[in-house]
Amino acid sequence: SFKAPDRIWGAWRDVHGELLLKRQFVIEQSTLQQIFDRTISVQDELLQAVLESGADQRLKEVVATIQAEQNDIIRAAKDQVLIVQGVAGSGKTTVALHRLAYLIYTWQDVLPADRILIVGPNKLFLNYISDVLPELGVTEVNQTTFTELARRLLPPEIPIQPKLAPATVLAERSPEARLISFKCSLGMQRLIDGYVRYLEDHLIPEGDLTIEAESVLSRNEIDAYQKKECYYLPLIARFNMVRQFCLNKVRQKAEEMVVRTKAQCEREVVRLKAALPEGGERRWKIGQAYDCRDRAVARLKKAPAAVVKSYLKNWPKWPLLELYQRVFAFPEQAL
């Protein structure tokens, strides 16, 4: 129900009815431009037009039933991992496709369609995606299955098992079946979680970060930074953030040392002027002091990048396949 003015009695009265449809109109200069059927109000009229233009009735019905929570997912920030969970038929694919359309529409200058990859479970799913995406105004998106992606990325010596191979092995109750069963268990999860913690503890090289024998950061401080500030990144991907953190600290330390070096030079010049009579020897020694200062300042200004590069040269470079194999080769390290 809602309040409406009564023309006859000149007062407000309650109007009761059943809400069957929520429709949004776009009117420009007294002309009706667009009509949208929605259960929520969408402020971005251009995006709404992209989503509904050319869509068939089935897709319009899907668009009309998008809830506020789903809309939040569709419009979530692009620079973050987004995982959508739900039971079969809960609308995960619909939300994902609309988010894809939103991202391409909003960030088309930096996120063109041909740089996006959809990984589907099978060809049937991808065929469905191929039919729906053009209705959302999305074309030229790369699509593949996980098996095809694995074949493309893995070296040829690693065999790709047929889809029914695990089921056949499980039916035979072989040692391989027990291994597959373990990989699907919580024990495997605990093993991997423990192993990741072990790798995280051994990510930062041994020793403290120093510049010209002066301490900048201890290993524990760098380790604490990567665990607290870089926790959301894969271990290998933390390098750039840790490098920038170390570089900023070394530059700060180098600036402090430059100030200190200049102050020491000025004190030395004052001492020389007080200790030596005016003449050639005093001028020569004062010149030497300034030359020494200038060389030290130049060295300190160039040092930070080289210092950090040298410190992080032992940052582990782990091939992913080797890491996976080590989980089973050294299980005691993962617990």
Coordinates of C-alpha atoms in Angstrom, one line a residue:
S1 CA 0.0 0.0 0.0
F2 CA 1.0 3.6 -0.4
K3 CA -0.3 7.1 0.2
A4 CA -1.9 8.9 -2.8
P5 CA -3.7 12.3 -3.0
D6 CA -7.5 12.1 -3.4
R7 CA -8.6 14.6 -6.0
I8 CA -12.2 14.6 -4.9
W9 CA -11.8 15.1 -1.1
G10 CA -8.5 17.0 -1.3
A11 CA -6.7 14.7 1.2
W12 CA -4.4 11.7 1.2
R13 CA -5.8 8.2 1.2
D14 CA -4.3 4.6 1.3
V15 CA -4.2 2.7 -2.0
H16 CA -3.9 -1.1 -1.7
G17 CA -2.9 -3.5 -4.3
E18 CA -0.6 -6.4 -5.3
L19 CA 2.8 -5.5 -6.7
L20 CA 3.4 -7.6 -9.8
L21 CA 6.0 -5.6 -11.6
K22 CA 8.6 -2.9 -10.7
R23 CA 9.4 -0.8 -13.8
Q24 CA 12.0 1.9 -14.2
F25 CA 11.6 4.6 -16.8
V26 CA 14.3 6.8 -18.4
I27 CA 12.9 10.1 -19.7
E28 CA 15.0 12.7 -21.4
Q29 CA 13.5 16.1 -22.5
S30 CA 10.0 14.8 -22.1
T31 CA 10.7 11.8 -24.3
L32 CA 10.6 8.2 -23.0
Q33 CA 13.9 6.6 -23.8
Q34 CA 14.1 3.3 -21.9
I35 CA 11.9 1.0 -19.8
F36 CA 13.5 -1.5 -17.4
D37 CA 11.8 -4.2 -15.4
R38 CA 13.7 -4.5 -12.1
T39 CA 13.2 -5.5 -8.5
I40 CA 15.9 -3.1 -7.5
S41 CA 16.7 0.4 -8.6
V42 CA 19.8 0.6 -10.8
Q43 CA 21.5 4.0 -11.0
D44 CA 23.7 3.2 -13.9
E45 CA 21.3 3.7 -16.8
L46 CA 23.8 3.0 -19.5
L47 CA 24.8 -0.3 -18.0
Q48 CA 21.2 -1.3 -17.6
A49 CA 20.6 -0.6 -21.3
V50 CA 23.6 -2.7 -22.2
L51 CA 22.3 -5.6 -20.1
E52 CA 18.8 -5.5 -21.5
S53 CA 19.3 -4.4 -25.1
G54 CA 18.7 -7.3 -27.5
A55 CA 18.1 -9.8 -24.6
D56 CA 15.5 -12.5 -25.1
Q57 CA 12.6 -13.0 -22.7
R58 CA 14.4 -15.6 -20.6
L59 CA 17.3 -13.2 -20.0
K60 CA 15.0 -10.3 -19.2
E61 CA 13.3 -12.5 -16.6
V62 CA 16.7 -13.3 -15.1
V63 CA 17.7 -9.6 -15.0
A64 CA 14.4 -8.7 -13.4
T65 CA 15.0 -11.1 -10.5
I66 CA 18.5 -10.0 -9.5
Q67 CA 18.5 -9.2 -5.8
A68 CA 20.4 -6.5 -4.0
E69 CA 23.0 -8.9 -2.7
Q70 CA 23.6 -10.2 -6.2
N71 CA 23.9 -6.6 -7.5
D72 CA 26.6 -5.9 -4.9
I73 CA 28.5 -8.9 -6.2
I74 CA 28.1 -7.8 -9.8
R75 CA 29.5 -4.3 -8.9
A76 CA 32.2 -5.4 -6.5
A77 CA 35.7 -3.8 -6.9
K78 CA 37.7 -5.3 -9.8
D79 CA 41.0 -5.6 -8.1
Q80 CA 40.2 -8.4 -5.7
V81 CA 39.5 -12.1 -5.7
L82 CA 35.7 -12.7 -5.7
I83 CA 34.3 -16.2 -4.9
V84 CA 30.6 -16.9 -5.3
Q85 CA 29.3 -20.0 -3.6
G86 CA 25.8 -21.5 -3.8
V87 CA 23.8 -24.6 -4.5
A88 CA 22.8 -25.7 -7.9
G89 CA 20.3 -23.3 -9.5
S90 CA 21.1 -20.4 -7.1
G91 CA 22.1 -18.1 -9.9
K92 CA 25.9 -18.3 -9.7
T93 CA 26.4 -18.3 -13.4
T94 CA 23.9 -15.5 -14.0
V95 CA 25.7 -13.3 -11.5
A96 CA 29.1 -14.2 -13.0
L97 CA 28.0 -13.3 -16.5
H98 CA 26.4 -10.0 -15.4
R99 CA 29.6 -9.1 -13.5
L100 CA 31.6 -9.9 -16.6
A101 CA 29.4 -7.5 -18.6
Y102 CA 29.7 -4.9 -15.9
L103 CA 33.5 -5.1 -15.7
I104 CA 33.9 -4.9 -19.5
Y105 CA 31.4 -2.0 -19.7
T106 CA 33.0 -0.1 -16.8
W107 CA 36.7 -0.8 -17.4
Q108 CA 36.7 -1.3 -21.2
D109 CA 39.8 0.9 -21.5
V110 CA 42.0 -1.2 -19.2
L111 CA 40.1 -4.6 -19.4
P112 CA 39.2 -5.4 -23.0
A113 CA 37.1 -8.5 -23.6
D114 CA 39.9 -10.4 -25.4
R115 CA 42.0 -10.3 -22.2
I116 CA 39.4 -12.2 -20.2
L117 CA 39.3 -15.9 -19.9
I118 CA 36.3 -18.0 -18.8
V119 CA 37.2 -21.5 -17.6
G120 CA 34.2 -23.8 -17.7
P121 CA 33.6 -27.4 -16.5
N122 CA 32.8 -28.7 -20.0
K123 CA 31.9 -27.8 -23.6
L124 CA 28.2 -27.9 -22.9
F125 CA 28.6 -25.1 -20.3
L126 CA 30.7 -23.0 -22.6
N127 CA 28.1 -23.4 -25.4
Y128 CA 25.5 -22.0 -23.0
I129 CA 27.9 -19.1 -22.2
S130 CA 28.5 -18.4 -25.8
D131 CA 24.7 -18.1 -26.4
V132 CA 24.1 -15.8 -23.4
L133 CA 27.2 -13.5 -23.6
P134 CA 26.2 -11.7 -26.8
E135 CA 22.9 -10.9 -25.3
L136 CA 24.8 -9.0 -22.6
G137 CA 26.8 -7.1 -25.2
V138 CA 29.9 -9.2 -24.5
T139 CA 31.9 -10.6 -27.4
E140 CA 35.5 -11.8 -28.1
V141 CA 35.9 -13.3 -24.6
N142 CA 38.3 -16.3 -24.5
Q143 CA 36.7 -19.6 -23.3
T144 CA 38.2 -22.9 -22.4
T145 CA 37.7 -25.9 -20.2
F146 CA 40.1 -26.8 -17.3
T147 CA 41.4 -29.8 -19.2
E148 CA 42.2 -27.7 -22.3
L149 CA 43.9 -25.1 -20.1
A150 CA 46.0 -27.8 -18.4
R151 CA 47.1 -29.2 -21.8
R152 CA 48.1 -25.7 -22.9
L153 CA 50.1 -24.8 -19.8
L154 CA 51.6 -28.1 -18.6
P155 CA 54.7 -29.6 -20.3
P156 CA 53.9 -32.5 -22.7
E157 CA 55.6 -35.1 -20.4
I158 CA 52.8 -34.6 -17.8
P159 CA 49.9 -36.9 -18.9
I160 CA 46.3 -35.7 -18.7
Q161 CA 44.0 -38.4 -17.4
P162 CA 40.6 -39.0 -19.0
K163 CA 37.6 -37.8 -17.0
L164 CA 36.5 -41.3 -16.1
A165 CA 39.9 -42.4 -15.0
P166 CA 39.5 -41.5 -11.2
A167 CA 36.1 -43.3 -11.1
T168 CA 37.7 -46.4 -12.7
V169 CA 40.6 -46.4 -10.2
L170 CA 38.2 -46.0 -7.2
A171 CA 36.2 -48.9 -8.4
E172 CA 39.3 -51.1 -8.4
R173 CA 40.2 -50.2 -4.8
S174 CA 43.9 -50.0 -5.8
P175 CA 46.7 -48.1 -3.9
E176 CA 46.1 -45.2 -6.3
A177 CA 42.5 -45.2 -5.2
R178 CA 43.6 -44.7 -1.6
L179 CA 45.8 -41.8 -2.7
I180 CA 42.9 -40.2 -4.5
S181 CA 40.7 -40.7 -1.4
F182 CA 43.3 -39.0 0.7
K183 CA 43.6 -36.1 -1.7
C184 CA 39.9 -35.4 -1.2
S185 CA 40.1 -35.6 2.6
L186 CA 40.5 -33.0 5.3
G187 CA 43.8 -34.7 6.1
M188 CA 45.1 -33.4 2.7
Q189 CA 43.8 -29.9 3.5
R190 CA 45.7 -30.0 6.8
L191 CA 48.8 -31.2 5.1
I192 CA 48.7 -28.4 2.5
D193 CA 47.8 -25.7 5.1
G194 CA 50.7 -26.8 7.2
Y195 CA 53.1 -26.9 4.2
V196 CA 52.0 -23.4 3.2
R197 CA 52.8 -22.1 6.7
Y198 CA 56.2 -23.8 6.5
L199 CA 56.9 -22.1 3.2
E200 CA 55.7 -18.7 4.6
D201 CA 58.1 -19.0 7.5
H202 CA 61.0 -19.6 5.1
L203 CA 60.1 -17.0 2.5
I204 CA 62.3 -14.1 3.7
P205 CA 66.1 -14.6 3.2
E206 CA 68.3 -15.1 6.3
G207 CA 70.0 -12.2 7.9
D208 CA 69.1 -8.6 8.5
L209 CA 68.8 -5.8 5.8
T210 CA 71.7 -3.4 6.2
I211 CA 73.3 -0.5 4.4
E212 CA 77.0 0.2 4.9
A213 CA 77.0 -2.0 8.0
E214 CA 74.1 -0.1 9.6
S215 CA 70.9 -2.1 10.3
V216 CA 67.7 -1.1 8.5
L217 CA 65.3 -3.9 9.2
S218 CA 65.7 -7.2 11.0
R219 CA 64.6 -10.4 9.3
N220 CA 61.9 -10.7 11.8
E221 CA 60.5 -7.3 11.0
I222 CA 60.4 -8.1 7.2
D223 CA 58.8 -11.5 8.0
A224 CA 56.2 -9.8 10.1
Y225 CA 55.4 -7.3 7.3
Q226 CA 54.9 -10.0 4.7
K227 CA 52.7 -12.0 6.9
K228 CA 50.5 -9.1 8.1
E229 CA 50.4 -6.8 5.0
C230 CA 50.7 -9.3 2.2
Y231 CA 48.6 -12.1 3.7
Y232 CA 46.1 -11.9 0.8
L233 CA 48.7 -12.5 -1.9
P234 CA 50.1 -15.9 -3.0
L235 CA 53.5 -16.4 -1.5
I236 CA 55.5 -16.0 -4.7
A237 CA 53.5 -12.8 -5.6
R238 CA 54.5 -11.1 -2.3
F239 CA 58.0 -10.3 -3.7
N240 CA 57.1 -6.9 -5.2
M241 CA 55.4 -5.6 -2.0
V242 CA 58.2 -6.8 0.2
R243 CA 60.8 -5.3 -2.2
Q244 CA 59.0 -1.9 -2.1
F245 CA 58.7 -2.0 1.6
C246 CA 62.5 -2.7 2.0
L247 CA 63.4 -0.1 -0.6
N248 CA 61.4 2.6 1.2
K249 CA 63.1 1.8 4.5
V250 CA 66.6 1.7 3.0
R251 CA 66.0 5.1 1.3
Q252 CA 64.8 6.5 4.5
K253 CA 67.9 5.2 6.3
A254 CA 70.1 6.5 3.5
E255 CA 68.6 10.0 3.8
E256 CA 69.3 9.9 7.6
M257 CA 72.9 8.9 6.8
V258 CA 73.3 11.7 4.3
V259 CA 72.2 14.3 6.8
R260 CA 74.5 12.8 9.4
T261 CA 77.4 12.7 6.9
K262 CA 76.9 16.4 6.0
A263 CA 76.8 17.3 9.7
Q264 CA 80.0 15.4 10.4
C265 CA 81.7 17.2 7.5
E266 CA 80.7 20.6 8.8
R267 CA 82.1 19.7 12.2
E268 CA 85.3 18.6 10.6
V269 CA 85.6 21.8 8.7
V270 CA 85.0 23.8 11.9
R271 CA 87.7 21.8 13.6
L272 CA 90.2 22.3 10.8
K273 CA 89.6 26.0 10.7
A274 CA 90.2 26.2 14.5
A275 CA 93.3 23.9 14.4
L276 CA 95.2 25.1 11.3
P277 CA 96.4 28.6 10.4
E278 CA 94.9 30.1 7.2
G279 CA 96.9 28.9 4.2
G280 CA 97.3 26.2 1.6
E281 CA 97.3 23.2 3.9
R282 CA 94.0 24.3 5.6
R283 CA 92.4 24.9 2.3
W284 CA 93.6 21.5 1.0
K285 CA 92.3 19.6 4.0
I286 CA 88.9 21.4 4.0
G287 CA 88.6 20.6 0.2
Q288 CA 89.4 16.9 1.0
A289 CA 86.7 16.9 3.7
Y290 CA 84.1 18.3 1.2
D291 CA 85.2 15.8 -1.5
C292 CA 84.8 13.0 1.0
R293 CA 81.4 14.2 1.9
D294 CA 80.3 14.5 -1.7
R295 CA 81.5 10.9 -2.5
A296 CA 79.7 9.5 0.5
V297 CA 76.4 11.4 -0.3
A298 CA 76.5 10.1 -3.9
R299 CA 77.2 6.6 -2.8
L300 CA 74.4 6.6 -0.3
K301 CA 71.9 8.0 -2.8
K302 CA 72.7 5.2 -5.3
A303 CA 72.9 2.4 -2.7
P304 CA 69.2 1.6 -1.8
A305 CA 68.3 -0.2 -5.0
A306 CA 71.5 -2.3 -5.1
V307 CA 71.2 -3.1 -1.3
V308 CA 67.7 -4.4 -1.7
K309 CA 68.5 -6.3 -4.8
S310 CA 71.4 -8.0 -3.1
Y311 CA 69.4 -8.8 0.0
L312 CA 66.5 -10.3 -2.0
K313 CA 68.6 -12.3 -4.5
N314 CA 68.0 -15.4 -2.4
W315 CA 64.2 -14.9 -2.4
P316 CA 63.0 -18.5 -3.2
K317 CA 61.9 -19.2 -6.8
W318 CA 59.7 -22.2 -6.4
P319 CA 58.4 -24.1 -9.5
L320 CA 54.8 -24.9 -8.7
L321 CA 55.1 -28.6 -9.7
E322 CA 58.2 -29.0 -7.5
L323 CA 56.3 -27.4 -4.6
Y324 CA 53.5 -29.9 -5.0
Q325 CA 55.9 -32.8 -5.2
R326 CA 57.7 -31.7 -2.0
V327 CA 54.4 -31.9 -0.1
F328 CA 54.6 -35.7 -0.3
A329 CA 58.4 -36.0 -0.3
F330 CA 58.8 -34.1 2.9
P331 CA 55.5 -34.4 4.8
E332 CA 57.2 -33.8 8.2
Q333 CA 57.9 -30.2 7.1
A334 CA 54.2 -29.5 6.4
L335 CA 52.9 -30.5 9.8

